Coordinates of C-alpha atoms and ligand atoms in Angstrom, one line a residue:
M1 CA 0.0 0.0 0.0
C2 CA 1.3 3.5 0.5
G3 CA 4.7 4.4 -0.9
I4 CA 7.4 6.0 1.2
V5 CA 10.6 7.4 0.0
G6 CA 13.5 9.3 1.7
Y7 CA 16.8 10.8 0.7
I8 CA 19.8 12.2 2.6
G9 CA 23.0 13.3 0.9
N10 CA 24.4 16.2 -1.1
K11 CA 21.9 16.4 -3.9
E12 CA 18.6 18.3 -4.0
A13 CA 16.2 15.9 -2.4
Y14 CA 12.9 17.1 -4.0
P15 CA 13.4 15.8 -7.6
I16 CA 14.6 12.4 -6.2
L17 CA 11.6 12.2 -3.9
I18 CA 9.0 13.2 -6.5
K19 CA 10.5 10.7 -9.1
G20 CA 10.4 8.1 -6.3
L21 CA 6.7 8.8 -5.7
Q22 CA 5.9 8.7 -9.4
R23 CA 7.5 5.3 -9.6
M24 CA 5.6 4.0 -6.6
E25 CA 2.3 5.7 -7.3
Y26 CA 0.8 2.3 -8.1
R27 CA 1.0 1.6 -4.3
G28 CA -1.6 4.3 -3.5
Y29 CA -2.6 7.5 -5.1
D30 CA -5.3 9.3 -3.2
S31 CA -3.0 11.9 -1.6
A32 CA 0.8 12.7 -1.6
G33 CA 3.2 14.8 0.4
V34 CA 6.8 15.7 0.8
A35 CA 8.8 17.1 3.8
L36 CA 12.1 18.9 3.1
L37 CA 14.7 19.9 5.6
Q38 CA 15.7 23.6 5.1
S39 CA 18.3 25.1 7.6
K40 CA 16.3 25.2 10.8
E41 CA 12.9 24.0 9.7
I42 CA 11.0 21.3 7.9
K43 CA 8.9 22.4 5.1
V44 CA 5.9 20.2 4.3
F45 CA 3.8 20.3 1.2
K46 CA 0.9 17.9 0.9
C47 CA -2.5 17.6 -0.8
S48 CA -5.2 15.1 -1.8
G49 CA -5.0 13.7 -5.3
K50 CA -2.1 12.3 -7.3
V51 CA 1.6 13.0 -7.3
A52 CA 1.0 15.3 -10.3
D53 CA -1.3 17.3 -8.0
L54 CA 1.5 17.5 -5.4
E55 CA 3.9 18.8 -8.1
A56 CA 1.4 21.4 -9.1
H57 CA 1.0 22.3 -5.4
C58 CA 4.7 22.8 -5.0
Q59 CA 5.1 24.9 -8.1
G60 CA 6.8 28.3 -7.4
K61 CA 7.5 27.3 -3.8
D62 CA 10.9 26.9 -2.1
I63 CA 11.6 23.2 -2.5
S64 CA 15.2 23.2 -1.7
G65 CA 16.8 20.8 0.8
K66 CA 19.4 18.0 0.8
S67 CA 17.3 15.7 2.8
G68 CA 13.6 14.9 2.9
I69 CA 10.9 12.3 2.9
A70 CA 7.7 11.8 0.8
H71 CA 4.6 9.7 0.8
T72 CA 1.9 8.6 -1.6
R73 CA -1.1 7.4 0.3
W74 CA -3.8 4.7 0.1
A75 CA -6.2 5.8 2.8
T76 CA -7.0 3.4 5.6
H77 CA -7.8 5.8 8.6
G78 CA -9.3 9.1 7.5
E79 CA -10.5 10.2 4.1
P80 CA -8.0 11.2 1.4
T81 CA -7.9 14.9 2.4
D82 CA -5.0 17.4 2.5
V83 CA -4.8 17.2 6.3
N84 CA -4.8 13.4 6.3
A85 CA -2.0 13.3 3.8
H86 CA 1.5 12.4 5.1
P87 CA 4.0 13.6 6.3
H88 CA 2.7 14.3 9.8
F89 CA 4.4 16.6 12.3
S90 CA 5.2 16.6 15.9
S91 CA 3.6 19.5 17.9
D92 CA 6.7 21.6 17.7
R93 CA 7.0 20.8 14.0
K94 CA 10.6 19.7 14.5
I95 CA 10.0 16.1 13.6
A96 CA 8.2 14.7 10.5
L97 CA 7.2 11.2 9.9
I98 CA 5.7 9.1 7.0
H99 CA 4.2 5.8 7.5
N100 CA 3.1 2.7 5.4
G101 CA 1.0 0.2 7.4
I102 CA -1.6 0.3 10.2
I103 CA -1.3 1.2 13.9
E104 CA -4.0 -1.1 15.2
N105 CA -4.0 0.3 18.8
H106 CA -4.2 3.9 17.6
I107 CA -7.4 4.7 19.4
A108 CA -6.1 3.7 22.8
L109 CA -2.8 5.6 22.1
R110 CA -4.6 8.6 20.8
Q111 CA -6.8 8.9 23.9
A112 CA -3.8 8.6 26.2
L113 CA -2.0 11.3 24.2
I114 CA -5.0 13.6 24.3
K115 CA -5.0 13.3 28.0
E116 CA -1.4 14.5 28.0
G117 CA -2.4 17.5 26.0
Y118 CA -1.6 16.6 22.5
M119 CA -3.8 18.0 19.8
F120 CA -4.5 16.1 16.6
E121 CA -4.8 17.6 13.2
S122 CA -5.7 14.5 11.2
E123 CA -7.8 11.4 11.6
T124 CA -4.9 9.2 10.8
D125 CA -3.3 6.4 12.8
T126 CA 0.0 7.8 11.8
E127 CA -0.3 11.1 13.6
V128 CA -0.6 9.0 16.9
L129 CA 2.8 7.5 16.2
I130 CA 4.6 10.9 15.7
H131 CA 3.1 12.3 18.9
L132 CA 4.0 9.1 20.8
I133 CA 7.6 9.5 19.6
E134 CA 7.5 13.2 20.5
D135 CA 6.1 12.4 24.0
I136 CA 8.9 9.8 24.7
H137 CA 11.6 12.1 23.3
K138 CA 10.5 15.0 25.5
K139 CA 9.7 13.2 28.7
E140 CA 12.5 10.7 28.8
N141 CA 15.0 13.2 27.5
I142 CA 16.6 10.5 25.3
D143 CA 17.8 10.7 21.7
L144 CA 15.4 10.4 18.8
V145 CA 16.5 7.0 17.7
E146 CA 15.8 5.6 21.1
S147 CA 12.5 7.4 21.3
V148 CA 11.4 5.8 18.0
R149 CA 12.5 2.4 19.3
L150 CA 10.6 2.8 22.5
A151 CA 7.5 4.2 20.8
L152 CA 7.5 1.2 18.4
T153 CA 7.5 -1.2 21.4
Q154 CA 4.1 0.2 22.2
V155 CA 2.7 -0.1 18.8
V156 CA 0.4 -3.0 17.7
G157 CA 0.2 -3.3 13.9
T158 CA 2.4 -2.8 10.9
Y159 CA 4.8 -0.1 9.9
G160 CA 7.4 1.1 7.4
I161 CA 8.4 4.5 8.7
I162 CA 10.9 7.3 7.9
V163 CA 11.5 10.0 10.4
L164 CA 13.2 13.4 9.7
S165 CA 14.2 15.8 12.4
V166 CA 15.4 19.4 12.5
D167 CA 17.7 18.7 15.5
D168 CA 19.5 15.9 13.7
P169 CA 19.7 17.2 10.1
N170 CA 22.2 14.6 9.0
T171 CA 20.1 11.6 9.8
L172 CA 17.0 9.7 8.7
I173 CA 15.5 7.1 11.0
V174 CA 13.9 4.1 9.4
A175 CA 12.0 1.2 10.8
R176 CA 9.8 -1.7 9.5
K177 CA 7.4 -4.3 10.7
G178 CA 5.2 -6.0 8.1
S179 CA 5.7 -3.2 5.6
P180 CA 8.7 -3.3 3.3
V181 CA 11.7 -1.0 3.6
I182 CA 14.7 -1.0 1.3
I183 CA 17.8 1.1 1.9
G184 CA 19.9 2.2 -1.0
F185 CA 23.6 3.2 -0.8
G186 CA 25.2 6.0 -2.8
K187 CA 28.4 8.0 -2.2
D188 CA 27.9 9.8 1.1
E189 CA 24.2 9.5 0.7
Y190 CA 21.3 7.2 1.4
Y191 CA 18.1 6.4 -0.4
V192 CA 15.1 4.6 1.3
A193 CA 11.8 3.4 -0.1
S194 CA 9.1 0.9 0.4
D195 CA 9.9 -0.3 -3.1
A196 CA 13.0 -0.9 -5.2
S197 CA 11.5 1.0 -8.2
A198 CA 12.1 4.3 -6.4
L199 CA 15.9 3.5 -5.9
V200 CA 16.9 1.7 -9.1
E201 CA 17.8 4.9 -10.9
Y202 CA 20.4 5.8 -8.3
T203 CA 21.9 2.6 -6.9
K204 CA 21.9 -1.1 -7.1
K205 CA 23.4 -1.6 -3.7
V206 CA 20.6 -2.2 -1.2
V207 CA 19.8 -3.6 2.2
Y208 CA 16.4 -5.0 2.9
L209 CA 15.3 -4.2 6.4
N210 CA 13.8 -7.1 8.4
D211 CA 10.8 -6.9 10.7
E212 CA 11.3 -5.0 14.0
E213 CA 14.5 -3.5 12.8
I214 CA 15.4 0.2 13.0
A215 CA 18.1 1.7 10.8
V216 CA 20.0 4.9 11.3
L217 CA 21.0 6.5 8.0
S218 CA 23.6 9.2 8.8
K219 CA 25.2 11.2 6.0
G220 CA 28.9 10.2 5.7
N221 CA 28.6 7.4 8.3
D222 CA 28.1 3.6 8.0
L223 CA 24.6 2.3 8.2
V224 CA 23.6 1.2 11.8
V225 CA 20.8 -1.4 12.2
K226 CA 19.3 -2.3 15.5
N227 CA 16.4 -4.5 16.5
I228 CA 13.5 -3.5 18.6
H229 CA 15.3 -4.8 21.7
N230 CA 18.1 -2.3 21.1
E231 CA 20.7 -4.9 19.9
T232 CA 22.8 -4.1 17.0
V233 CA 22.2 -6.6 14.1
P234 CA 24.3 -7.4 11.1
H235 CA 23.0 -6.4 7.6
S236 CA 24.1 -7.6 4.2
I237 CA 24.3 -5.5 1.1
Q238 CA 22.6 -7.0 -1.9
K239 CA 22.5 -6.2 -5.6
L240 CA 19.2 -5.0 -6.9
Q241 CA 17.8 -7.2 -9.7
M242 CA 16.0 -4.6 -11.7
T243 CA 16.6 -2.3 -14.6
L244 CA 15.1 1.0 -15.3
S245 CA 13.6 0.0 -18.7
Q246 CA 11.6 -2.7 -16.8
I247 CA 9.6 0.0 -14.9
E248 CA 9.0 2.4 -17.9
K249 CA 6.1 2.3 -20.4
G250 CA 8.3 1.7 -23.4
G251 CA 6.0 3.4 -25.9
Y252 CA 2.7 1.9 -24.7
E253 CA -0.1 4.1 -23.6
H254 CA -0.5 2.2 -20.3
F255 CA 1.6 -0.1 -18.2
M256 CA -1.2 -2.6 -18.3
L257 CA -1.1 -2.9 -22.1
K258 CA 2.7 -3.1 -22.0
E259 CA 2.5 -5.9 -19.5
I260 CA -0.2 -7.8 -21.5
Y261 CA 2.1 -7.6 -24.5
E262 CA 5.1 -8.7 -22.5
Q263 CA 3.6 -12.1 -21.9
P264 CA 5.4 -14.1 -24.5
T265 CA 8.6 -13.0 -22.9
S266 CA 7.5 -13.1 -19.3
I267 CA 6.3 -16.7 -19.7
A268 CA 9.5 -17.6 -21.5
E269 CA 11.4 -16.0 -18.6
S270 CA 9.3 -18.1 -16.1
M271 CA 10.5 -21.2 -17.8
R272 CA 14.1 -20.2 -18.5
G273 CA 16.6 -22.8 -17.2
R274 CA 13.8 -24.9 -15.9
L275 CA 12.6 -26.6 -19.0
N276 CA 14.7 -28.6 -21.4
L277 CA 12.9 -30.0 -24.4
K278 CA 15.9 -32.0 -25.7
K279 CA 16.6 -33.6 -22.3
E280 CA 12.9 -33.7 -21.5
I281 CA 13.5 -32.3 -18.1
V282 CA 11.5 -30.0 -15.9
A283 CA 13.3 -28.7 -12.8
L284 CA 12.7 -25.9 -10.4
G285 CA 16.0 -25.2 -8.7
G286 CA 14.4 -23.3 -5.7
I287 CA 12.6 -26.4 -4.5
T288 CA 14.8 -29.3 -5.4
E289 CA 16.1 -29.6 -1.8
Y290 CA 12.5 -30.0 -0.6
E291 CA 11.3 -32.3 -3.4
D292 CA 11.1 -35.5 -1.2
K293 CA 9.0 -33.6 1.3
L294 CA 6.8 -32.4 -1.5
L295 CA 6.4 -35.9 -2.8
S296 CA 5.4 -37.4 0.5
A297 CA 3.1 -34.5 1.4
R298 CA -0.3 -35.4 2.8
R299 CA -1.8 -32.3 1.2
F300 CA -1.0 -29.1 -0.5
I301 CA -2.7 -26.0 0.9
I302 CA -2.4 -22.9 -1.5
V303 CA -2.9 -19.5 0.1
A304 CA -3.2 -16.3 -1.9
C305 CA -5.4 -13.3 -2.6
G306 CA -7.1 -11.9 -5.7
T307 CA -5.6 -12.8 -9.0
S308 CA -2.9 -14.9 -7.3
Y309 CA -5.8 -16.9 -5.7
H310 CA -7.1 -17.6 -9.2
A311 CA -3.7 -18.9 -10.2
G312 CA -4.0 -21.1 -7.1
L313 CA -7.3 -22.5 -8.3
V314 CA -5.8 -23.5 -11.7
A315 CA -2.9 -25.2 -9.7
E316 CA -5.5 -27.2 -7.8
H317 CA -6.5 -28.8 -11.1
L318 CA -2.9 -29.2 -12.1
F319 CA -1.6 -30.8 -8.9
E320 CA -4.6 -33.1 -8.4
D321 CA -4.6 -34.2 -12.1
L322 CA -0.9 -34.6 -12.5
V323 CA 0.5 -35.3 -9.0
R324 CA -2.5 -36.9 -7.4
I325 CA -2.0 -35.0 -4.1
P326 CA -5.1 -33.4 -2.5
V327 CA -5.1 -29.7 -2.8
E328 CA -7.0 -27.0 -0.9
V329 CA -7.0 -23.4 -2.1
E330 CA -7.7 -20.7 0.5
Y331 CA -8.1 -17.0 0.5
A332 CA -5.2 -16.1 2.8
S333 CA -7.4 -13.5 4.6
E334 CA -9.8 -16.2 5.6
F335 CA -7.2 -18.9 6.3
R336 CA -5.3 -16.9 8.8
Y337 CA -8.3 -16.3 11.0
R338 CA -9.9 -19.8 10.7
N339 CA -7.7 -21.7 13.1
P340 CA -7.1 -24.1 10.1
I341 CA -5.9 -27.7 10.7
I342 CA -2.4 -27.9 9.3
Y343 CA -0.4 -31.1 9.7
E344 CA 3.4 -31.2 9.7
D345 CA 3.3 -33.2 6.5
D346 CA 1.3 -30.6 4.7
V347 CA 2.9 -28.3 2.3
V348 CA 1.6 -24.7 2.1
I349 CA 2.2 -22.8 -1.1
A350 CA 1.9 -19.0 -0.9
I351 CA 1.4 -17.2 -4.2
S352 CA 2.0 -13.5 -4.4
Q353 CA 3.1 -11.2 -7.2
S354 CA 4.3 -8.5 -4.9
G355 CA 5.4 -10.8 -2.1
E356 CA 4.1 -8.2 0.3
T357 CA 0.4 -8.9 0.6
A358 CA -0.3 -8.7 4.4
D359 CA -2.8 -11.5 4.6
T360 CA -0.7 -13.9 2.5
L361 CA 2.3 -13.1 4.7
A362 CA 0.3 -13.7 7.9
A363 CA -0.9 -17.1 6.4
V364 CA 2.8 -18.1 5.8
E365 CA 3.7 -17.3 9.4
L366 CA 0.8 -19.2 10.7
A367 CA 1.6 -22.3 8.5
K368 CA 5.3 -22.1 9.7
K369 CA 4.2 -22.0 13.3
K370 CA 2.2 -25.1 12.8
G371 CA 5.2 -26.9 11.4
A372 CA 4.3 -27.2 7.7
L373 CA 6.8 -26.7 4.9
V374 CA 6.0 -23.4 3.3
L375 CA 6.9 -22.5 -0.3
G376 CA 6.6 -19.2 -2.0
I377 CA 5.7 -18.4 -5.6
C378 CA 6.6 -14.7 -5.8
N379 CA 7.5 -12.3 -8.5
V380 CA 9.3 -9.6 -6.6
V381 CA 12.8 -10.8 -5.7
G382 CA 13.7 -10.3 -2.0
S383 CA 10.1 -9.5 -1.1
S384 CA 8.8 -10.3 2.4
I385 CA 7.0 -13.5 1.5
A386 CA 10.0 -14.7 -0.6
R387 CA 12.1 -14.3 2.5
A388 CA 9.6 -15.6 5.0
T389 CA 9.0 -19.0 3.2
H390 CA 11.4 -22.0 3.6
A391 CA 12.0 -22.2 -0.2
G392 CA 10.2 -21.3 -3.4
S393 CA 10.4 -20.3 -7.0
Y394 CA 10.4 -16.8 -8.4
T395 CA 8.1 -16.3 -11.4
H396 CA 10.6 -13.9 -13.1
A397 CA 7.8 -12.1 -14.9
G398 CA 9.5 -8.8 -14.6
F399 CA 8.3 -5.8 -12.8
E400 CA 4.4 -5.4 -12.9
I401 CA 3.3 -1.8 -12.4
G402 CA -0.3 -1.8 -13.8
V403 CA -2.5 -2.3 -10.7
A404 CA -4.5 -5.1 -12.5
S405 CA -2.3 -8.1 -12.5
T406 CA -1.8 -9.7 -16.0
K407 CA 1.6 -11.1 -16.8
A408 CA 2.1 -12.1 -13.1
F409 CA -0.9 -14.4 -13.4
T410 CA 0.2 -16.2 -16.5
S411 CA 3.7 -16.6 -15.0
Q412 CA 2.3 -17.9 -11.8
V413 CA 0.4 -20.5 -13.7
T414 CA 3.4 -21.4 -15.8
V415 CA 5.6 -21.9 -12.7
L416 CA 2.9 -24.0 -11.0
T417 CA 2.6 -26.1 -14.2
L418 CA 6.4 -26.7 -14.1
M419 CA 6.2 -27.7 -10.4
A420 CA 3.2 -30.1 -11.0
L421 CA 5.0 -31.7 -14.0
S422 CA 8.3 -32.2 -12.2
L423 CA 6.5 -33.8 -9.2
A424 CA 4.3 -35.9 -11.3
M425 CA 7.4 -37.4 -13.1
R426 CA 9.2 -38.0 -9.8
K427 CA 6.1 -39.6 -8.3
E428 CA 5.6 -41.7 -11.5
K429 CA 2.0 -40.4 -11.9
I430 CA 2.4 -39.3 -15.5
Q431 CA 3.0 -41.3 -18.6
R432 CA 6.2 -40.5 -20.5
K433 CA 4.0 -39.6 -23.6
Q434 CA 1.9 -37.0 -21.7
Y435 CA 5.0 -35.6 -20.0
T436 CA 6.8 -35.2 -23.4
Q437 CA 3.7 -33.6 -24.9
M438 CA 3.3 -31.2 -22.0
I439 CA 7.1 -30.2 -22.3
A440 CA 6.6 -29.5 -26.0
A441 CA 3.4 -27.6 -25.4
L442 CA 5.1 -25.5 -22.8
E443 CA 8.0 -24.7 -25.1
D444 CA 5.5 -23.6 -27.7
L445 CA 3.5 -21.5 -25.2
P446 CA 5.2 -18.1 -25.7
N447 CA 4.6 -18.5 -29.5
K448 CA 1.0 -19.3 -28.9
V449 CA 0.5 -16.4 -26.6
K450 CA 2.2 -14.1 -29.2
Y451 CA -0.2 -15.5 -31.8
V452 CA -3.2 -14.7 -29.6
L453 CA -2.0 -11.2 -29.0
D454 CA -1.5 -10.6 -32.7
S455 CA -4.8 -12.3 -33.8
V456 CA -7.6 -11.4 -31.4
N457 CA -7.1 -7.6 -31.0
A458 CA -9.6 -6.4 -33.6
T459 CA -12.4 -8.7 -32.4
V460 CA -11.7 -7.9 -28.8
Q461 CA -12.1 -4.2 -29.5
E462 CA -15.4 -4.9 -31.3
V463 CA -16.6 -6.8 -28.2
A464 CA -15.4 -3.9 -26.0
I465 CA -17.5 -1.4 -28.0
Y466 CA -20.5 -3.6 -27.4
M467 CA -19.8 -4.3 -23.8
K468 CA -18.8 -0.9 -22.5
D469 CA -22.5 0.3 -22.1
F470 CA -23.7 -2.6 -19.9
S471 CA -23.8 -2.5 -16.1
N472 CA -23.4 -6.2 -15.5
V473 CA -21.5 -9.0 -17.1
L474 CA -21.3 -12.7 -16.3
Y475 CA -18.3 -14.9 -17.0
L476 CA -18.7 -18.6 -17.2
G477 CA -16.3 -21.5 -17.3
R478 CA -15.9 -25.0 -16.1
N479 CA -13.1 -27.2 -14.9
Y480 CA -9.8 -25.5 -15.9
N481 CA -11.6 -22.6 -17.3
Y482 CA -13.6 -21.8 -14.1
P483 CA -10.7 -19.9 -12.6
V484 CA -10.3 -18.1 -16.0
A485 CA -13.9 -16.9 -15.7
L486 CA -13.2 -15.6 -12.2
E487 CA -10.1 -13.9 -13.4
G488 CA -11.8 -12.3 -16.4
A489 CA -14.5 -10.9 -14.2
L490 CA -12.0 -9.6 -11.7
K491 CA -10.1 -7.8 -14.5
L492 CA -13.3 -6.2 -15.9
K493 CA -14.7 -5.0 -12.6
E494 CA -11.5 -3.6 -11.1
I495 CA -10.6 -1.4 -14.0
S496 CA -13.9 -0.5 -15.7
Y497 CA -16.1 -0.6 -12.6
I498 CA -18.6 -2.6 -14.5
H499 CA -20.1 -5.2 -12.2
A500 CA -18.9 -8.6 -13.2
E501 CA -19.1 -12.1 -11.7
G502 CA -17.4 -15.3 -12.5
Y503 CA -19.4 -18.5 -12.1
P504 CA -19.0 -22.2 -12.8
A505 CA -21.2 -22.6 -15.8
A506 CA -23.3 -25.4 -14.4
E507 CA -24.1 -23.4 -11.2
M508 CA -26.1 -21.0 -13.3
K509 CA -29.3 -22.9 -12.9
H510 CA -29.0 -22.8 -9.1
G511 CA -29.7 -19.1 -9.0
P512 CA -27.8 -16.7 -11.3
I513 CA -29.8 -17.7 -14.4
A514 CA -32.6 -15.5 -13.0
L515 CA -30.4 -12.5 -14.0
I516 CA -30.3 -13.5 -17.7
D517 CA -32.2 -11.4 -20.2
E518 CA -31.2 -9.5 -23.4
N519 CA -29.3 -6.9 -21.1
M520 CA -26.9 -9.4 -19.8
P521 CA -23.8 -10.2 -21.8
V522 CA -22.3 -13.5 -20.8
V523 CA -18.7 -14.3 -21.6
V524 CA -18.2 -18.1 -21.8
I525 CA -14.8 -19.8 -22.0
A526 CA -15.8 -22.8 -24.0
T527 CA -12.6 -24.4 -25.4
K528 CA -12.5 -27.8 -26.8
K529 CA -11.6 -30.9 -24.6
G530 CA -12.7 -31.5 -21.0
T531 CA -16.2 -30.4 -20.4
Y532 CA -16.8 -28.8 -23.8
K533 CA -20.1 -30.7 -24.5
K534 CA -21.4 -29.8 -21.1
I535 CA -20.7 -26.1 -21.5
V536 CA -22.4 -26.2 -24.9
S537 CA -25.6 -27.2 -23.0
N538 CA -25.0 -24.3 -20.5
I539 CA -24.7 -21.8 -23.4
E540 CA -28.0 -23.1 -24.8
E541 CA -29.7 -22.4 -21.4
V542 CA -28.4 -18.8 -21.5
K543 CA -29.4 -18.4 -25.2
A544 CA -32.9 -19.6 -24.5
R545 CA -33.3 -16.7 -22.1
K546 CA -32.1 -14.1 -24.6
G547 CA -28.6 -13.7 -23.0
K548 CA -25.9 -12.4 -25.3
I549 CA -23.0 -14.8 -25.7
I550 CA -19.4 -13.7 -26.1
S551 CA -17.4 -16.9 -26.4
I552 CA -13.7 -17.8 -26.2
V553 CA -13.4 -20.9 -28.3
T554 CA -10.8 -23.2 -29.9
E555 CA -9.9 -22.3 -33.5
G556 CA -12.2 -24.2 -35.9
D557 CA -15.0 -24.5 -33.3
V558 CA -18.5 -24.8 -34.9
D559 CA -21.1 -25.6 -32.2
V560 CA -20.3 -22.8 -29.8
K561 CA -19.7 -20.3 -32.7
N562 CA -23.3 -21.0 -33.9
L563 CA -24.7 -20.0 -30.5
S564 CA -22.5 -16.9 -30.0
D565 CA -23.1 -13.2 -30.7
F566 CA -19.4 -12.6 -30.7
V567 CA -16.5 -15.2 -31.0
I568 CA -12.9 -14.9 -30.0
E569 CA -10.8 -17.8 -31.3
I570 CA -7.6 -19.1 -29.5
P571 CA -5.3 -21.8 -30.8
E572 CA -5.5 -25.3 -29.6
T573 CA -3.2 -26.5 -26.8
E574 CA -3.0 -29.0 -24.0
E575 CA -6.1 -28.5 -21.8
M576 CA -3.9 -27.8 -18.8
L577 CA -2.4 -24.8 -20.6
V578 CA -5.7 -23.3 -21.8
P579 CA -6.1 -21.0 -18.7
I580 CA -2.9 -19.2 -19.8
I581 CA -4.0 -18.7 -23.4
A582 CA -7.7 -18.1 -22.7
S583 CA -6.9 -15.4 -20.1
I584 CA -5.1 -13.2 -22.6
P585 CA -8.2 -12.0 -24.6
L586 CA -10.0 -11.4 -21.3
Q587 CA -7.2 -9.2 -20.1
L588 CA -7.4 -7.3 -23.4
L589 CA -11.2 -7.0 -23.2
A590 CA -11.1 -5.6 -19.7
Y591 CA -8.4 -3.1 -20.9
Y592 CA -10.2 -1.9 -23.9
V593 CA -13.6 -1.5 -22.1
A594 CA -11.9 0.5 -19.4
V595 CA -10.1 2.7 -21.8
M596 CA -13.4 3.2 -23.8
C597 CA -15.1 4.1 -20.5
G598 CA -12.4 6.7 -19.9
K599 CA -11.1 5.0 -16.7
N600 CA -7.6 5.2 -15.4
V601 CA -6.6 1.6 -16.1
D602 CA -3.2 1.7 -14.4
K603 CA -4.5 3.2 -11.3
P604 CA -8.2 2.2 -10.8
R605 CA -10.0 3.9 -8.0
N606 CA -9.7 2.6 -4.4
L607 CA -7.0 0.0 -5.4
A608 CA -3.3 -0.2 -4.8
K609 CA -0.8 -2.7 -6.3
S610 CA 0.6 -4.0 -3.1
V611 CA -1.9 -4.7 -0.3
T612 CA 0.3 -4.4 2.8
V613 CA -2.7 -3.8 5.2
E614 CA -5.1 -6.5 6.1
Ligands
F6R1 C1 -6.0 -8.0 -9.4 C2 -4.9 -7.9 -8.5 C3 -5.0 -8.3 -7.1 C4 -3.8 -9.0 -6.5 C5 -4.0 -9.3 -5.1 C6 -2.8 -10.1 -4.5 O1 -5.6 -7.7 -10.7 O2 -3.8 -7.5 -8.9 O3 -6.3 -9.0 -6.9 O4 -3.7 -10.2 -7.2 O5 -4.0 -8.1 -4.4 O6 -1.6 -9.5 -4.7 P1 -0.2 -10.3 -4.7 O7 -0.3 -11.3 -5.8 O8 0.8 -9.3 -4.8 O9 -0.2 -11.0 -3.4

């Protein structure tokens, strides 16, 4: 959620901070602010709206300063107003703070501080934290770093914070629990942000702060990292695996479109070094060490949220079909509060693009506590979930900036397919012939995806023109294509704000069929193989009630085509790989509908890319 960025060094801080906010704006974009240290005071500029609004707000003002902090917000406590925007100040305006996360005990702390005479300007939980730090600093007469540490011992919740103080102009204080913080090293300077994208332009040398660690960034001095118990802890400098071109639009109008079109490459990257057609080998280095444990697992439990949950639903089919191990797929947010039964011989697989989703991270911690082996399928290298899990495989899809997940989904399914195949072979649950066919189909997958991208565009745009004026759309699929229906509906609703539901096609007659009339477009994923014949009957049922059918079919299809108002053809492939290919036109459809409706596709309202609050 919120993006935080800080700089201390010899350069002008403002351009670095604003660029950092622009790069992280996908984390939250309802208000933004910046604090700059200028001789004996901290200047704060903040306003509701996007980073561009903040820039306009700063126009013509004195924005000098060699150190500063900045924030782009996704509101949790208090509306997205100017006052609620970060940074927040101490009462004497000598200390400023930005925060990503949630202080859960903010009400109790606020009441105690009000009794002490503190006045609150905003409704945020963050302002409680700055006054708490201030209170300890004044009363205990101790230095600011120690005041921050003591304040954090009283806090229940999550935080990634940066503190700037007039009295110690050469220092930034940084801390994290549950919200990511990355520190970048320059020459006599430090950069800090919640996201590597804000740093990559300036440095590749970084330290990932761990939970309950506090770092002191002093200009010209070595980094000092302590834990919440005031013990100095070692830190290791790592090389950032990211390039600038990965986080720029590269000529596309939107990041989402760029990321959709990157899929032939991102899928190939997910398979690189893991698939060898000649040697007929599938191997995922990250989990080899644990393969025996995986093979003897009683059960796989997949935990994830949103689109990653849909990838998990596809994996349920893959693992059960290929490996014959029972699978449960759970919303991480439900799992973590359900006191679930987890056996020590269960394997829990957490799927997350960002690797920062708070609920998924909590589910990982819970599963670890209960003794299960926990694997991560993450995209962001070095992310919290990647580091919290025992082992795992990165998806290597490249940086995903559009809030609506596209290439991350297809890469997740690709990696999960590789995992299922490799385990199936080791467990001798798959015939050599099927194994070889699957490897060949996977090898050809990037080409097929490219072919779809090249061939469906015009038809998809025609469908979008038709669909954009409706208020509701149903998406239907069965078997492997049921998660595709859920994912197609999620894509449409999150970026176009048109209400859309994904449903297992045969469930229609148990309720939703009541909704069908000539004003209800129904997108049906009806590819050949599997339950094709069954879904043809389901389409007939919709048609009989005047529903409009938009179908995704296998090239050469006749039966579904005859029943459809619009047809989008995709090439034939192994049934297990259809979710990857079939999701591409649905991503494009959501994209074009949203663009035609004039919506901000990369930054849809109320959403943020990385959901670090529960
Ligand atoms: C939808 C979308 C979200 C994410 C969800 C989980 O397009 O992007 O539903 O899939 O917030 O995020 P990660 O995968 O980062 O854990």
